[in-house]
Amino acid sequence: MKKQIIFLFFLFSLFQADAEAQSRKEKAVANAVESLRMAMIEADSATLDALTQSVLSYGHSSGRVENKASFIRSLVSGVSDFVTIELSEQTVQVEDKTAIVRHVMSAKTNDNGKPGTVKLAILTVWEKENFRWKLLARQAVRI
C-alpha cells in the first residue's frame, strides 16, 4: 500500500509539473500577443519585425493576404492604422514549439485617414524560434 501511495504521489507530481510548464508557455505566448497588439497600435516597425516570422502570412477579413514586409509597411505608412485594439475571449493552445491563439478583436481604425471600427474573430499561429514566440500566420473573419 505504501508503494502505491508513493507511486500515485509521483504521478501527481509529474502531471503538476507538466501543467505548470504548459501554463508558463501559454503565458509567454499571451505576452507575445500583447506585444504585437501594442506594436500594431504604435506602428513600431522594429518590434513588428522581431515578433514575426520571415514567412509570415497575414490574412485580413477582406480576403487580402500580406507577407511580412507588406504587413509592416501597411502599419508604418498608415494604410492600416489602429488607434485602439482590444482583445477578448482569448484562448491559447501550445503544442511543443507551436501555439494557436484565438480571440475577438475590437478596434478603432484610421486607415488612410478614414476613421472606422472593426470587430473580428482572429486566429493566429505562433512558432517558437530562438527562445521567442513569433507570429507565423494570422487569419481574420468578420463577426
PDB file of C-alpha atoms in Angstrom:
ATOM      1  CA  MET A   1       0.000   0.000   0.000  1.00  0.00           C
ATOM      2  CA  LYS A   2       2.824   2.384   0.867  1.00  0.00           C
ATOM      3  CA  LYS A   3       4.434   1.803  -2.564  1.00  0.00           C
ATOM      4  CA  GLN A   4       1.117   2.572  -4.275  1.00  0.00           C
ATOM      5  CA  ILE A   5       0.775   5.847  -2.402  1.00  0.00           C
ATOM      6  CA  ILE A   6       4.327   6.837  -3.307  1.00  0.00           C
ATOM      7  CA  PHE A   7       3.708   5.894  -6.928  1.00  0.00           C
ATOM      8  CA  LEU A   8       0.469   7.927  -7.037  1.00  0.00           C
ATOM      9  CA  PHE A   9       2.228  10.900  -5.450  1.00  0.00           C
ATOM     10  CA  PHE A  10       4.977  10.600  -8.088  1.00  0.00           C
ATOM     11  CA  LEU A  11       2.401  10.539 -10.911  1.00  0.00           C
ATOM     12  CA  PHE A  12       0.588  13.526  -9.456  1.00  0.00           C
ATOM     13  CA  SER A  13       3.891  15.424  -9.281  1.00  0.00           C
ATOM     14  CA  LEU A  14       4.591  14.691 -12.938  1.00  0.00           C
ATOM     15  CA  PHE A  15       1.152  15.925 -14.016  1.00  0.00           C
ATOM     16  CA  GLN A  16       1.510  19.019 -11.851  1.00  0.00           C
ATOM     17  CA  ALA A  17       4.918  19.839 -13.354  1.00  0.00           C
ATOM     18  CA  ASP A  18       3.555  19.364 -16.880  1.00  0.00           C
ATOM     19  CA  ALA A  19       0.570  21.636 -16.137  1.00  0.00           C
ATOM     20  CA  GLU A  20       2.856  24.339 -14.728  1.00  0.00           C
ATOM     21  CA  ALA A  21       5.152  24.132 -17.766  1.00  0.00           C
ATOM     22  CA  GLN A  22       2.135  24.410 -20.078  1.00  0.00           C
ATOM     23  CA  SER A  23       0.891  27.394 -18.099  1.00  0.00           C
ATOM     24  CA  ARG A  24       4.298  29.120 -18.430  1.00  0.00           C
ATOM     25  CA  LYS A  25       4.284  28.513 -22.189  1.00  0.00           C
ATOM     26  CA  GLU A  26       0.740  29.861 -22.506  1.00  0.00           C
ATOM     27  CA  LYS A  27       1.704  32.981 -20.547  1.00  0.00           C
ATOM     28  CA  ALA A  28       4.748  33.517 -22.769  1.00  0.00           C
ATOM     29  CA  VAL A  29       2.573  33.278 -25.888  1.00  0.00           C
ATOM     30  CA  ALA A  30      -0.024  35.632 -24.368  1.00  0.00           C
ATOM     31  CA  ASN A  31       2.794  38.102 -23.657  1.00  0.00           C
ATOM     32  CA  ALA A  32       3.883  37.903 -27.307  1.00  0.00           C
ATOM     33  CA  VAL A  33       0.284  38.553 -28.404  1.00  0.00           C
ATOM     34  CA  GLU A  34       0.159  41.604 -26.127  1.00  0.00           C
ATOM     35  CA  SER A  35       3.482  42.869 -27.502  1.00  0.00           C
ATOM     36  CA  LEU A  36       2.144  42.502 -31.038  1.00  0.00           C
ATOM     37  CA  ARG A  37      -1.069  44.347 -30.098  1.00  0.00           C
ATOM     38  CA  MET A  38       0.919  47.284 -28.745  1.00  0.00           C
ATOM     39  CA  ALA A  39       3.350  47.289 -31.693  1.00  0.00           C
ATOM     40  CA  MET A  40       0.430  47.405 -34.132  1.00  0.00           C
ATOM     41  CA  ILE A  41      -1.085  50.422 -32.348  1.00  0.00           C
ATOM     42  CA  GLU A  42       2.279  52.184 -32.188  1.00  0.00           C
ATOM     43  CA  ALA A  43       3.296  51.108 -35.722  1.00  0.00           C
ATOM     44  CA  ASP A  44       6.645  50.084 -34.221  1.00  0.00           C
ATOM     45  CA  SER A  45       8.480  48.535 -37.164  1.00  0.00           C
ATOM     46  CA  ALA A  46      11.388  47.138 -35.104  1.00  0.00           C
ATOM     47  CA  THR A  47       9.068  45.319 -32.701  1.00  0.00           C
ATOM     48  CA  LEU A  48       6.797  44.131 -35.520  1.00  0.00           C
ATOM     49  CA  ASP A  49       9.875  42.756 -37.283  1.00  0.00           C
ATOM     50  CA  ALA A  50      11.079  40.987 -34.132  1.00  0.00           C
ATOM     51  CA  LEU A  51       7.662  39.419 -33.435  1.00  0.00           C
ATOM     52  CA  THR A  52       7.008  37.993 -36.908  1.00  0.00           C
ATOM     53  CA  GLN A  53       8.459  35.116 -38.893  1.00  0.00           C
ATOM     54  CA  SER A  54      10.123  35.888 -42.214  1.00  0.00           C
ATOM     55  CA  VAL A  55       7.467  33.757 -43.960  1.00  0.00           C
ATOM     56  CA  LEU A  56       4.517  35.486 -42.274  1.00  0.00           C
ATOM     57  CA  SER A  57       1.104  35.003 -43.869  1.00  0.00           C
ATOM     58  CA  TYR A  58      -1.195  37.756 -42.564  1.00  0.00           C
ATOM     59  CA  GLY A  59      -4.794  37.289 -43.704  1.00  0.00           C
ATOM     60  CA  HIS A  60      -7.337  40.107 -43.475  1.00  0.00           C
ATOM     61  CA  SER A  61     -11.105  39.692 -43.139  1.00  0.00           C
ATOM     62  CA  SER A  62     -11.423  41.144 -46.659  1.00  0.00           C
ATOM     63  CA  GLY A  63      -9.508  38.171 -48.071  1.00  0.00           C
ATOM     64  CA  ARG A  64      -6.321  40.159 -48.701  1.00  0.00           C
ATOM     65  CA  VAL A  65      -3.162  38.340 -47.589  1.00  0.00           C
ATOM     66  CA  GLU A  66       0.081  40.128 -46.795  1.00  0.00           C
ATOM     67  CA  ASN A  67       3.624  38.896 -46.304  1.00  0.00           C
ATOM     68  CA  LYS A  68       5.865  40.218 -43.534  1.00  0.00           C
ATOM     69  CA  ALA A  69       7.180  43.216 -45.468  1.00  0.00           C
ATOM     70  CA  SER A  70       3.766  44.402 -46.663  1.00  0.00           C
ATOM     71  CA  PHE A  71       2.208  43.823 -43.200  1.00  0.00           C
ATOM     72  CA  ILE A  72       4.805  46.071 -41.547  1.00  0.00           C
ATOM     73  CA  ARG A  73       4.753  48.621 -44.385  1.00  0.00           C
ATOM     74  CA  SER A  74       0.933  48.920 -44.165  1.00  0.00           C
ATOM     75  CA  LEU A  75       1.085  49.734 -40.459  1.00  0.00           C
ATOM     76  CA  VAL A  76       4.063  52.093 -40.621  1.00  0.00           C
ATOM     77  CA  SER A  77       2.652  54.021 -43.623  1.00  0.00           C
ATOM     78  CA  GLY A  78      -0.828  54.425 -42.105  1.00  0.00           C
ATOM     79  CA  VAL A  79      -2.589  52.396 -44.786  1.00  0.00           C
ATOM     80  CA  SER A  80      -3.577  50.207 -41.831  1.00  0.00           C
ATOM     81  CA  ASP A  81      -3.804  52.414 -38.738  1.00  0.00           C
ATOM     82  CA  PHE A  82      -5.035  51.018 -35.431  1.00  0.00           C
ATOM     83  CA  VAL A  83      -5.988  53.713 -32.933  1.00  0.00           C
ATOM     84  CA  THR A  84      -7.088  51.131 -30.351  1.00  0.00           C
ATOM     85  CA  ILE A  85      -7.132  47.344 -30.233  1.00  0.00           C
ATOM     86  CA  GLU A  86      -8.997  45.410 -27.559  1.00  0.00           C
ATOM     87  CA  LEU A  87      -8.766  41.626 -27.358  1.00  0.00           C
ATOM     88  CA  SER A  88     -11.302  39.406 -25.594  1.00  0.00           C
ATOM     89  CA  GLU A  89     -12.263  35.736 -25.308  1.00  0.00           C
ATOM     90  CA  GLN A  90      -8.636  34.742 -25.847  1.00  0.00           C
ATOM     91  CA  THR A  91      -7.583  31.106 -25.778  1.00  0.00           C
ATOM     92  CA  VAL A  92      -4.017  29.850 -26.090  1.00  0.00           C
ATOM     93  CA  GLN A  93      -3.143  26.270 -27.002  1.00  0.00           C
ATOM     94  CA  VAL A  94       0.530  25.261 -27.031  1.00  0.00           C
ATOM     95  CA  GLU A  95       1.981  22.077 -28.509  1.00  0.00           C
ATOM     96  CA  ASP A  96       5.767  21.858 -28.453  1.00  0.00           C
ATOM     97  CA  LYS A  97       7.055  24.875 -30.411  1.00  0.00           C
ATOM     98  CA  THR A  98       3.713  25.836 -31.964  1.00  0.00           C
ATOM     99  CA  ALA A  99       0.867  27.821 -30.444  1.00  0.00           C
ATOM    100  CA  ILE A 100      -2.649  28.563 -31.645  1.00  0.00           C
ATOM    101  CA  VAL A 101      -4.299  31.700 -30.328  1.00  0.00           C
ATOM    102  CA  ARG A 102      -7.919  32.682 -30.898  1.00  0.00           C
ATOM    103  CA  HIS A 103      -9.560  35.886 -29.760  1.00  0.00           C
ATOM    104  CA  VAL A 104     -12.075  38.560 -30.663  1.00  0.00           C
ATOM    105  CA  MET A 105     -10.540  41.871 -31.709  1.00  0.00           C
ATOM    106  CA  SER A 106     -12.475  45.111 -31.384  1.00  0.00           C
ATOM    107  CA  ALA A 107     -10.598  48.088 -32.784  1.00  0.00           C
ATOM    108  CA  LYS A 108     -10.868  51.703 -33.777  1.00  0.00           C
ATOM    109  CA  THR A 109      -9.057  52.367 -37.017  1.00  0.00           C
ATOM    110  CA  ASN A 110      -7.939  55.356 -39.055  1.00  0.00           C
ATOM    111  CA  ASP A 111      -6.912  53.628 -42.284  1.00  0.00           C
ATOM    112  CA  ASN A 112      -5.566  56.192 -44.759  1.00  0.00           C
ATOM    113  CA  GLY A 113      -7.018  58.906 -42.507  1.00  0.00           C
ATOM    114  CA  LYS A 114     -10.551  57.459 -42.599  1.00  0.00           C
ATOM    115  CA  PRO A 115     -11.940  56.650 -39.096  1.00  0.00           C
ATOM    116  CA  GLY A 116     -13.692  53.310 -38.626  1.00  0.00           C
ATOM    117  CA  THR A 117     -14.309  50.373 -36.320  1.00  0.00           C
ATOM    118  CA  VAL A 118     -13.876  46.633 -36.727  1.00  0.00           C
ATOM    119  CA  LYS A 119     -14.889  43.574 -34.750  1.00  0.00           C
ATOM    120  CA  LEU A 120     -13.180  40.403 -35.925  1.00  0.00           C
ATOM    121  CA  ALA A 121     -12.597  36.821 -34.872  1.00  0.00           C
ATOM    122  CA  ILE A 122      -8.864  36.204 -35.139  1.00  0.00           C
ATOM    123  CA  LEU A 123      -6.811  33.016 -35.396  1.00  0.00           C
ATOM    124  CA  THR A 124      -3.034  33.326 -35.059  1.00  0.00           C
ATOM    125  CA  VAL A 125      -0.360  30.662 -35.245  1.00  0.00           C
ATOM    126  CA  TRP A 126       2.869  31.275 -33.354  1.00  0.00           C
ATOM    127  CA  GLU A 127       6.161  29.404 -33.562  1.00  0.00           C
ATOM    128  CA  LYS A 128       8.954  29.410 -31.017  1.00  0.00           C
ATOM    129  CA  GLU A 129      12.261  30.404 -32.578  1.00  0.00           C
ATOM    130  CA  ASN A 130      15.439  31.037 -30.591  1.00  0.00           C
ATOM    131  CA  PHE A 131      13.511  31.142 -27.294  1.00  0.00           C
ATOM    132  CA  ARG A 132      10.998  33.742 -28.636  1.00  0.00           C
ATOM    133  CA  TRP A 133       7.451  33.306 -29.870  1.00  0.00           C
ATOM    134  CA  LYS A 134       6.959  34.729 -33.373  1.00  0.00           C
ATOM    135  CA  LEU A 135       3.808  35.132 -35.434  1.00  0.00           C
ATOM    136  CA  LEU A 136       3.745  32.700 -38.355  1.00  0.00           C
ATOM    137  CA  ALA A 137       0.181  33.165 -39.623  1.00  0.00           C
ATOM    138  CA  ARG A 138      -2.950  35.155 -38.936  1.00  0.00           C
ATOM    139  CA  GLN A 139      -6.468  34.988 -40.325  1.00  0.00           C
ATOM    140  CA  ALA A 140      -9.392  37.243 -39.506  1.00  0.00           C
ATOM    141  CA  VAL A 141     -13.114  36.916 -40.193  1.00  0.00           C
ATOM    142  CA  ARG A 142     -15.876  39.415 -39.617  1.00  0.00           C
ATOM    143  CA  ILE A 143     -18.241  38.633 -36.789  1.00  0.00           C
TER     144      ILE A 143
END
